[in-house]
Coordinates of C-alpha atoms in Angstrom, one line a residue:
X1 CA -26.5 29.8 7.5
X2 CA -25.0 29.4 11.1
X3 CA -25.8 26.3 11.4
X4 CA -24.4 25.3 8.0
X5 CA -21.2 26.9 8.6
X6 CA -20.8 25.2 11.8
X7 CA -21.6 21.6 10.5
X8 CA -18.8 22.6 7.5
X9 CA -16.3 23.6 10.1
X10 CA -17.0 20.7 11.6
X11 CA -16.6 17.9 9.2
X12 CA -12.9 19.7 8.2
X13 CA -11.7 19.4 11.7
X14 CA -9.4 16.9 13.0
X15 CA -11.3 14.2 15.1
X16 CA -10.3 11.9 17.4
X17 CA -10.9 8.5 15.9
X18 CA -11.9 5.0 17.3
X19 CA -13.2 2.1 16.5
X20 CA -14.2 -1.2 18.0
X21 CA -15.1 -5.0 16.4
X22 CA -17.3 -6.7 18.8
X23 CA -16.6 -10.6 19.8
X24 CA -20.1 -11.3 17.8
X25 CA -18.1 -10.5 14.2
X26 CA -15.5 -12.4 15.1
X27 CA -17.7 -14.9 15.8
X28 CA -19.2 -14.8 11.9
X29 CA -16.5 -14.1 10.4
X30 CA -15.1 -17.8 12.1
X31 CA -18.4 -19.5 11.2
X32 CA -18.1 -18.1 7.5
X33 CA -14.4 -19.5 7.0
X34 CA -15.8 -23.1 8.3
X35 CA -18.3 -23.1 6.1
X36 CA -15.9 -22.3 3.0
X37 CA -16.8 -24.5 -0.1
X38 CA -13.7 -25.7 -1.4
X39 CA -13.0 -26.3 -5.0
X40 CA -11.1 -28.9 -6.2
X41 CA -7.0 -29.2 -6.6
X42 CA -5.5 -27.0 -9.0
X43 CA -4.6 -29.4 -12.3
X44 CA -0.8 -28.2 -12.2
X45 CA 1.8 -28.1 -10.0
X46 CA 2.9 -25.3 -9.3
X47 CA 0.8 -21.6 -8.6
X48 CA 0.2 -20.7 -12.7
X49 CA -3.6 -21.3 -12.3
X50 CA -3.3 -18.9 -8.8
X51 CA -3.7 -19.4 -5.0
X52 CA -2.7 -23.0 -4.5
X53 CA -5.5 -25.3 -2.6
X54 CA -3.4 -26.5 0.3
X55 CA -2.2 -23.0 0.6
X56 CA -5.5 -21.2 1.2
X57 CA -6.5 -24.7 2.9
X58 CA -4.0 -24.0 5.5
X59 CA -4.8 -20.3 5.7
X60 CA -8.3 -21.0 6.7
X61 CA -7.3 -23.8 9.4
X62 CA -5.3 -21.1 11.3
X63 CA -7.6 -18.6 10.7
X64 CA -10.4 -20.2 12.1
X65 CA -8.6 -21.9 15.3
X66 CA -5.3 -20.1 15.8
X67 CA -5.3 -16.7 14.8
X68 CA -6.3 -14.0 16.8
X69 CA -7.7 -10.4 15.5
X70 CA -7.6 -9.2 19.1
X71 CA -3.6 -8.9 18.8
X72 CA -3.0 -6.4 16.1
X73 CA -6.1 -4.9 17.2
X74 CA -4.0 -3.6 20.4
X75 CA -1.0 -2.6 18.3
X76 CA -3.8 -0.4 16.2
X77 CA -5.1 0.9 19.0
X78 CA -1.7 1.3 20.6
X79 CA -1.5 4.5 17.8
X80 CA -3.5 7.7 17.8
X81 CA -6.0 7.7 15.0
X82 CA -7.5 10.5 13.8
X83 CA -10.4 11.4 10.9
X84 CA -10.9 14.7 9.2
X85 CA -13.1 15.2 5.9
X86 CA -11.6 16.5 2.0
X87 CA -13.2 17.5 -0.6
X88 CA -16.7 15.6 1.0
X89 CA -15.1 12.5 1.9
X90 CA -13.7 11.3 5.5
X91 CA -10.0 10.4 5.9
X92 CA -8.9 8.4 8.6
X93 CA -5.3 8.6 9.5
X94 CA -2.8 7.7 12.1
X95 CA -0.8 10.2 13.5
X96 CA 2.1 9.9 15.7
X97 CA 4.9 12.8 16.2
X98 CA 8.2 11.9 17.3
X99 CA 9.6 13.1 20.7
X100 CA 12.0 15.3 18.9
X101 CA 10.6 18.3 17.8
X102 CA 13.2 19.0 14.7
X103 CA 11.8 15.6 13.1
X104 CA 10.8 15.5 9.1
X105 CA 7.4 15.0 9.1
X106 CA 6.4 12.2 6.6
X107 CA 3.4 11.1 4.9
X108 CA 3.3 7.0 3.9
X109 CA 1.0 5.7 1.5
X110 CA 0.0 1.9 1.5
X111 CA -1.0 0.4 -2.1
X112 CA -3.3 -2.2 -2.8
X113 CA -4.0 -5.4 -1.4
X114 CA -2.8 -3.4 1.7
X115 CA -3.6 -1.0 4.1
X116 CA -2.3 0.6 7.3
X117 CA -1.3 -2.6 8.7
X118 CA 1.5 -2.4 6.0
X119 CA 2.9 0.3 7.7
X120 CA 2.7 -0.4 11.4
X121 CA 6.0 -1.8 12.2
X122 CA 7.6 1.6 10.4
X123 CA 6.0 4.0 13.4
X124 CA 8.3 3.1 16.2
X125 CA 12.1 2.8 14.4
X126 CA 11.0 6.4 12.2
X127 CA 9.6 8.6 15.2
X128 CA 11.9 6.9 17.9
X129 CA 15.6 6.5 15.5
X130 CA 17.6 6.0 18.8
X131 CA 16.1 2.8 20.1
X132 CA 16.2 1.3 16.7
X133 CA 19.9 2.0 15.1
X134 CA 19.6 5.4 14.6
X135 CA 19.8 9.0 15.8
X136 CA 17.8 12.0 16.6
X137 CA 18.7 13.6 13.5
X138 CA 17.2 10.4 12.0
X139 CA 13.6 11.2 13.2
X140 CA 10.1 11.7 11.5
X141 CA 6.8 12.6 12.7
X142 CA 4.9 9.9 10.6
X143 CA 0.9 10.9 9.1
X144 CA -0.1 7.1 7.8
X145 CA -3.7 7.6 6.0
X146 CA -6.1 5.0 4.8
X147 CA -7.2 5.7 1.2
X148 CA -10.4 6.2 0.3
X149 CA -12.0 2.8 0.2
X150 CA -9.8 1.6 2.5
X151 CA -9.8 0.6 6.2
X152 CA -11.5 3.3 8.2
X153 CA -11.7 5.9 5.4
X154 CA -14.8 7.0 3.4
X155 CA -15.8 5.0 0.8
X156 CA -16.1 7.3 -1.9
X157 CA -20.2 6.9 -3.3
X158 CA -19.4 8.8 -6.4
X159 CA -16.7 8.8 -9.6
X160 CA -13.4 10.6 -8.8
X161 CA -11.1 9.5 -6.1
X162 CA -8.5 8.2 -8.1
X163 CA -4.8 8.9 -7.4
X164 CA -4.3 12.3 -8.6
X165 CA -7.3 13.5 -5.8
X166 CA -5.8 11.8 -3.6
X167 CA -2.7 13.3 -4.0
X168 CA -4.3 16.6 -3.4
X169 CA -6.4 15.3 -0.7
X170 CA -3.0 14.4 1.2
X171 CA -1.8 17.8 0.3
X172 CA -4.7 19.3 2.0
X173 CA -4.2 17.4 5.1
X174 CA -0.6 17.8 6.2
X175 CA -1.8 21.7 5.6
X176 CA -4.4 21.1 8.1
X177 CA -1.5 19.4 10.5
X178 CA 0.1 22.4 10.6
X179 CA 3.4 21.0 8.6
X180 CA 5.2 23.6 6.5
X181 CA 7.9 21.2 5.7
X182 CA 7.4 17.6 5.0
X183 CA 8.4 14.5 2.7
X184 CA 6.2 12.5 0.9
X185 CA 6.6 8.0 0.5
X186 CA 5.0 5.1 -0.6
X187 CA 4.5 1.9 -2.9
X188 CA 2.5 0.3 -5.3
X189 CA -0.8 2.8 -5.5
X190 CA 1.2 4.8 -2.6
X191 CA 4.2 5.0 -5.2
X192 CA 1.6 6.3 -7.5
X193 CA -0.1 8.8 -5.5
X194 CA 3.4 10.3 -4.0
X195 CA 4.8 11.3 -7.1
X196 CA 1.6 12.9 -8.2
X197 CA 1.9 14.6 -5.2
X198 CA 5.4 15.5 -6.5
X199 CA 3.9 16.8 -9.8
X200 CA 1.5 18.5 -8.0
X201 CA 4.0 20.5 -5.5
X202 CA 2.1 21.2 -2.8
X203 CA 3.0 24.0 -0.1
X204 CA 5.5 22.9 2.2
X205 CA 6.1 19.2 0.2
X206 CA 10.5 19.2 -0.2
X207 CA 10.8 15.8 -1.7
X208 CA 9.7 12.2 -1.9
X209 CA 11.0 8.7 -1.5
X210 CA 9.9 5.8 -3.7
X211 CA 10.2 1.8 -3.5
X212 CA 8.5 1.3 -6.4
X213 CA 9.5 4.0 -9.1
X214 CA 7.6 5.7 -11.6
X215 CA 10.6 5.6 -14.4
X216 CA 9.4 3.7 -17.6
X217 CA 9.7 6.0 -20.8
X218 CA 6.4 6.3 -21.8
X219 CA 6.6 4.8 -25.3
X220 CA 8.0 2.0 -23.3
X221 CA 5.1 1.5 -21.6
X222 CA 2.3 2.2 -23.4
X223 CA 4.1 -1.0 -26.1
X224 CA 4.4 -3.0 -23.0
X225 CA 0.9 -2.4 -21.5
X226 CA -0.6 -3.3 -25.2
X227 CA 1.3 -6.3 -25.8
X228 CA 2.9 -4.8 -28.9
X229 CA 6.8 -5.1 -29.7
X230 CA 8.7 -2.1 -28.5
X231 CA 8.8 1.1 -30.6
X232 CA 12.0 1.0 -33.5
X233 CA 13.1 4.3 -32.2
X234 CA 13.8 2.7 -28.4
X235 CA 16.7 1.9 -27.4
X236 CA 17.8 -0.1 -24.7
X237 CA 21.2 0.8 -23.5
X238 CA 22.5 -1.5 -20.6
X239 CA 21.1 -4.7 -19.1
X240 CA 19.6 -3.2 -16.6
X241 CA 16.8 -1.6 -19.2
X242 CA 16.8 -4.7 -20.8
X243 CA 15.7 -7.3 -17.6
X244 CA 13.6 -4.2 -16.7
X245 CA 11.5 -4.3 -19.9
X246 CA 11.3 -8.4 -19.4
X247 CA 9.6 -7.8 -16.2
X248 CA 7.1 -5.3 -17.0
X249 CA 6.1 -8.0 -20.0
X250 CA 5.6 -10.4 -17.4
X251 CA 3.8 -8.7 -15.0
X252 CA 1.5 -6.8 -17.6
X253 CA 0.7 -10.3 -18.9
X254 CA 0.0 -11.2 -15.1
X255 CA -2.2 -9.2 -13.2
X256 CA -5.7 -10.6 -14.1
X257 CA -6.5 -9.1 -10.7
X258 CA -5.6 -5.7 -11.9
X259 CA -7.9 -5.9 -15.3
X260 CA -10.7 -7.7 -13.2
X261 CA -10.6 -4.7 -10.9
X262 CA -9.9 -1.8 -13.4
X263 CA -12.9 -3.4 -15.4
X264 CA -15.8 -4.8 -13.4
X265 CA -14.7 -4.3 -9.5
X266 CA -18.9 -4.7 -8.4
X267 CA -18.6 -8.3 -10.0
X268 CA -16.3 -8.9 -7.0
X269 CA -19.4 -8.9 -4.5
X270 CA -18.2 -12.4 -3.2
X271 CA -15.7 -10.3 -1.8
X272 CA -18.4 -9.2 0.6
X273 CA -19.7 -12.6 1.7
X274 CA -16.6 -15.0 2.1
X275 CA -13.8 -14.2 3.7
X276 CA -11.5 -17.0 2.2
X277 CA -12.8 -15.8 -1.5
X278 CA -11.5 -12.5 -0.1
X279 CA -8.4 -13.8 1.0
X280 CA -7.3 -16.3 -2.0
X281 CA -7.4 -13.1 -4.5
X282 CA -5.6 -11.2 -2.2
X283 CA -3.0 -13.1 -1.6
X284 CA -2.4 -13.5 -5.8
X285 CA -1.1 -10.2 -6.6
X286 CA 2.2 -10.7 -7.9
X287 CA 4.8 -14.3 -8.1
X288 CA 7.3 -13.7 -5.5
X289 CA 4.8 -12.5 -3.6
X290 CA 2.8 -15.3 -3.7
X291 CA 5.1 -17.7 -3.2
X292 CA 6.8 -15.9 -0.1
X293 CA 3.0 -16.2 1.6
X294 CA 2.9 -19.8 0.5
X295 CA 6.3 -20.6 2.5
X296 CA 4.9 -18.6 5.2
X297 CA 1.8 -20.7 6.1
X298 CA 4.1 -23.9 5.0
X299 CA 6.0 -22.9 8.3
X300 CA 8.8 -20.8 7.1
X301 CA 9.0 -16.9 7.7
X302 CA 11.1 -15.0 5.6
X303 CA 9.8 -11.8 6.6
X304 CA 6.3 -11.9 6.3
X305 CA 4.5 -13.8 9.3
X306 CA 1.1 -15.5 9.0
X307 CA 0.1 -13.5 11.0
X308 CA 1.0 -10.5 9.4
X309 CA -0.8 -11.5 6.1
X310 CA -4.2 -12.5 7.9
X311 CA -4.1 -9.2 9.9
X312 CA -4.2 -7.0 6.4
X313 CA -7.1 -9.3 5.2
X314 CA -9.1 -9.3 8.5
X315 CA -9.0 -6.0 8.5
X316 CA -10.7 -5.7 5.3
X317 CA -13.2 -7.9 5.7
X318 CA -14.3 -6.5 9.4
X319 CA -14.4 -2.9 7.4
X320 CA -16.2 -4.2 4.5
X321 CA -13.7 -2.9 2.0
X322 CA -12.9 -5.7 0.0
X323 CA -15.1 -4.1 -3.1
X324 CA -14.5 -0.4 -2.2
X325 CA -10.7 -0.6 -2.3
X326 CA -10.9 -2.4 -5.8
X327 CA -12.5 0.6 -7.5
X328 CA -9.5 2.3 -7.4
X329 CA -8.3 0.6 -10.3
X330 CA -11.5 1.4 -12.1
X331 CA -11.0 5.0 -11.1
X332 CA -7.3 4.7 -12.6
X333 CA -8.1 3.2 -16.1
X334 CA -10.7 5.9 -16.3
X335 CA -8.1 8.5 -15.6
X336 CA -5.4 6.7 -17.6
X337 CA -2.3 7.7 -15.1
X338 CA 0.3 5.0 -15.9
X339 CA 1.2 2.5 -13.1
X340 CA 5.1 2.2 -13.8
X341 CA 5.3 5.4 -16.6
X342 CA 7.2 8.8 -15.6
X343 CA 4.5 11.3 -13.9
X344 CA 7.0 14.8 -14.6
X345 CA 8.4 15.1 -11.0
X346 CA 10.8 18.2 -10.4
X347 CA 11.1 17.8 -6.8
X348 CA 14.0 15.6 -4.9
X349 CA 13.5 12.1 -5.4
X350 CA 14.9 9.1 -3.4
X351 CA 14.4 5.3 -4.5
X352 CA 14.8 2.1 -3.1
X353 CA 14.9 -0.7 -5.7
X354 CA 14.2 -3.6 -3.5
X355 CA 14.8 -7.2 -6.1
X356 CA 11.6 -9.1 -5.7
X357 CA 9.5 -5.7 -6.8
X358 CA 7.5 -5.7 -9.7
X359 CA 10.0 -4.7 -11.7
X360 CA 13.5 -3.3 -10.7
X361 CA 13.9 0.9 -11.9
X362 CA 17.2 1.3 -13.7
X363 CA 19.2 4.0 -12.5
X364 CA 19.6 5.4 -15.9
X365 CA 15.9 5.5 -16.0
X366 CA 15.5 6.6 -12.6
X367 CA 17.9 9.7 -13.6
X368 CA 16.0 10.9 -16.9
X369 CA 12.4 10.3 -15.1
X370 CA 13.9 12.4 -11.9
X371 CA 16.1 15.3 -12.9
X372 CA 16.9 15.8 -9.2
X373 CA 17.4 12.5 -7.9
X374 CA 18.7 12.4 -4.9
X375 CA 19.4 8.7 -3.9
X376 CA 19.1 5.4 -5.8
X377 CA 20.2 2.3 -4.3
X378 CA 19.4 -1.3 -4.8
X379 CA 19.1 -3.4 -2.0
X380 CA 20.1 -7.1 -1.6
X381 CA 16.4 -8.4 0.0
X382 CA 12.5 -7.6 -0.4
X383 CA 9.7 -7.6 -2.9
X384 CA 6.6 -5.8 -3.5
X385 CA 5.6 -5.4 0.0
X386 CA 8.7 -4.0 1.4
X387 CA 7.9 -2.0 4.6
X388 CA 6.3 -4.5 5.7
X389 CA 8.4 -7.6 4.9
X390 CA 12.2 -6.1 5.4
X391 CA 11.6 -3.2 7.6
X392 CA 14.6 -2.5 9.2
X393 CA 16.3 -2.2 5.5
X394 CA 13.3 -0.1 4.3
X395 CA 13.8 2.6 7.4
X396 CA 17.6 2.8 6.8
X397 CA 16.7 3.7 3.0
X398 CA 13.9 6.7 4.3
X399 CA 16.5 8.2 6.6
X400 CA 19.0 8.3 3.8
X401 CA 17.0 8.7 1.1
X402 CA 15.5 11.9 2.4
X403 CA 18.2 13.1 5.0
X404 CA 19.7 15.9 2.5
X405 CA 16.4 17.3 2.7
X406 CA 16.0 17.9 6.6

């Protein structure tokens, strides 16, 4: 029983975490890429049939002979990283506390096809506000974990970790932190699991922020989602509803990776063996998206470097998680929690409605789906990947977003 109890206490601890990628998988993962087999040009002309050839052409060329892993993997390293198990299931996370000692502590959740790397470029302006535009007040000790599946985290070998666990998993480790008062943000399956985390209220948790906001009535929705016309009794009263309502139709009728996922995600075993298999579906999540990654390895950077989009996917190949990440969505059709739909949050709620998102929240939404909203403001730049793409915007919107709330 001693020894039992020891081996428990153990695994709930906080540990020290490291990793290392020797030169040899670099080395395969380079000799994969050259050896891609290519399939012909796309019949059309622009990206309606998916990644474009010469797009995930040119991704592989600087992969293979101008990219280097070693880079990022200093920046990564750069960070302390930590790992602790819930509920029977490692967590990695980085942790990094701000030199002042009155900061907000925050916990950021990546979505999917991302990861931690997402978040990197948020850890030095949020802990260190007065070398990047702000001020002391402005500061946040910053918890960044990998979800499980994901990066250095567990991958979950039975049913269950879907967002609402994780929200309670997160719950449970800012307890273990010590934090008695924190904020909650994210996007895409981040946006998700922070306002279940809202619904679920747990000690110490004053509020949230969300870029991509969980507003849509649920009638709404549910129509939507089916493909039927809207219900008679819904009314749309401003444009804003309206263009809101024409996005969701488009992107419901565009995510074939999301149904390929939240169906079959063990079909996706290619995922396992080529990189630039992995790589092409990654990079088709969403239009605007897309095409800002196309520009980006056609020479222009509008935010997004190539280097920034080949450090997310090398990442997941080197951790294997290409299939383990995807089961998420199966774990989310089996628990039914709508992507865009209103979750019941009661706590304060901030949103950033960035215009190249999935689909911009209307305030008037955003007010009946958060009775105690506390910010709303659209910004003039960004899509889906915000953090990551338009950084400096993003951090202005958490220190405002959440600064009642200090």
């Amino acid at each position: 029983m001693e020894i039992y109890m020891s081996a428990a206490l153990e695994a709930t601890t906080i540990r020290p975490f490291t990793f290392e990628f020797p030169d040899s998988e670099l080395e395969e993962l380079r000799r994969r890429i050259l050896a891609t087999r290519w399939p012909e040009k796309e019949t059309v002309a622009d990206q309606s049939q998916g990644t474009q050839l010469a797009t995930i052409k040119e991704l592989a060329r600087y992969w293979a002979e101008e990219y280097d892993w070693r880079k990022v993997e200093a920046r990564l390293k750069a960070v302390p990283h930590f790992i602790t198990e819930i509920d029977g299931l490692d967590i990695h996370f980085i942790h990094v506390r701000s030199k002042h000692e009155n900061a907000l502590p925050l916990i950021v959740t990546h979505g999917w096809p991302g990861s931690i790397i997402e978040q990197l470029k948020l850890i030095e302006p949020l802990t260190d506000p007065e070398a990047h535009g702000g001020s002391a007040e402005d500061a946040f000790h910053v918890v960044i974990p990998s979800m499980p599946g994901y990066g250095f985290s567990g991958k979950p070998t039975s049913t269950g970790w879907n967002p609402d666990r994780m929200a309670r998993a997160w719950g449970e480790l800012m307890k273990r932190l010590g934090y008695t008062k924190y904020a909650a943000q994210g996007g895409d399956w981040g946006a998700i699991v922070t306002d279940l985390m809202g619904v679920q209220e747990p000690e110490g948790l004053v509020g949230i922020h969300t870029n991509m906001a969980g507003v849509v009535p649920p009638a709404i929705e549910a129509a939507i989602a089916a493909g039927n016309p809207l219900p008679s009794d819904a009314v749309l009263a401003n444009d804003e509803e309206k263009a809101a309502v024409g996005q969701l139709n488009f992107v419901y009728r565009h995510v074939a990776y999301a149904y390929m996922m939240g169906s079959r995600p063990q079909s996706l075993t290619a995922f396992a063996d080529s990189p630039v298999g992995l790589a092409a579906f990654m990079l088709d999540h969403d239009r605007d998206s897309l095409d800002l990654i196309s520009r980006a390895f056609a020479g222009q950077n509008e935010g997004l470097t190539r280097d920034d989009v080949l450090d997310n996917i090398t990442l997941f190949w080197l951790t294997n998680t290409g299939v383990s990440a995807s089961r998420l969505y199966w774990e989310n059709t089996v628990a039914s929690i709508p992507f865009f739909g209103v979750k019941g949050v009661k706590l304060p709620v901030a949103v950033s409605v960035f215009p190249d998102e999935l689909y911009q929240a209307p305030k008037s939404w955003a007010e009946q789906a958060y009775p105690n909203l506390i910010h709303y403001n659209r910004l003039p730049k960004g899509g889906h990947f915000a953090a990551w793409e338009q950084t400096e915007l993003f951090v202005n919107e958490v220190r405002t977003g959440l600064r009642s709330l200090r």
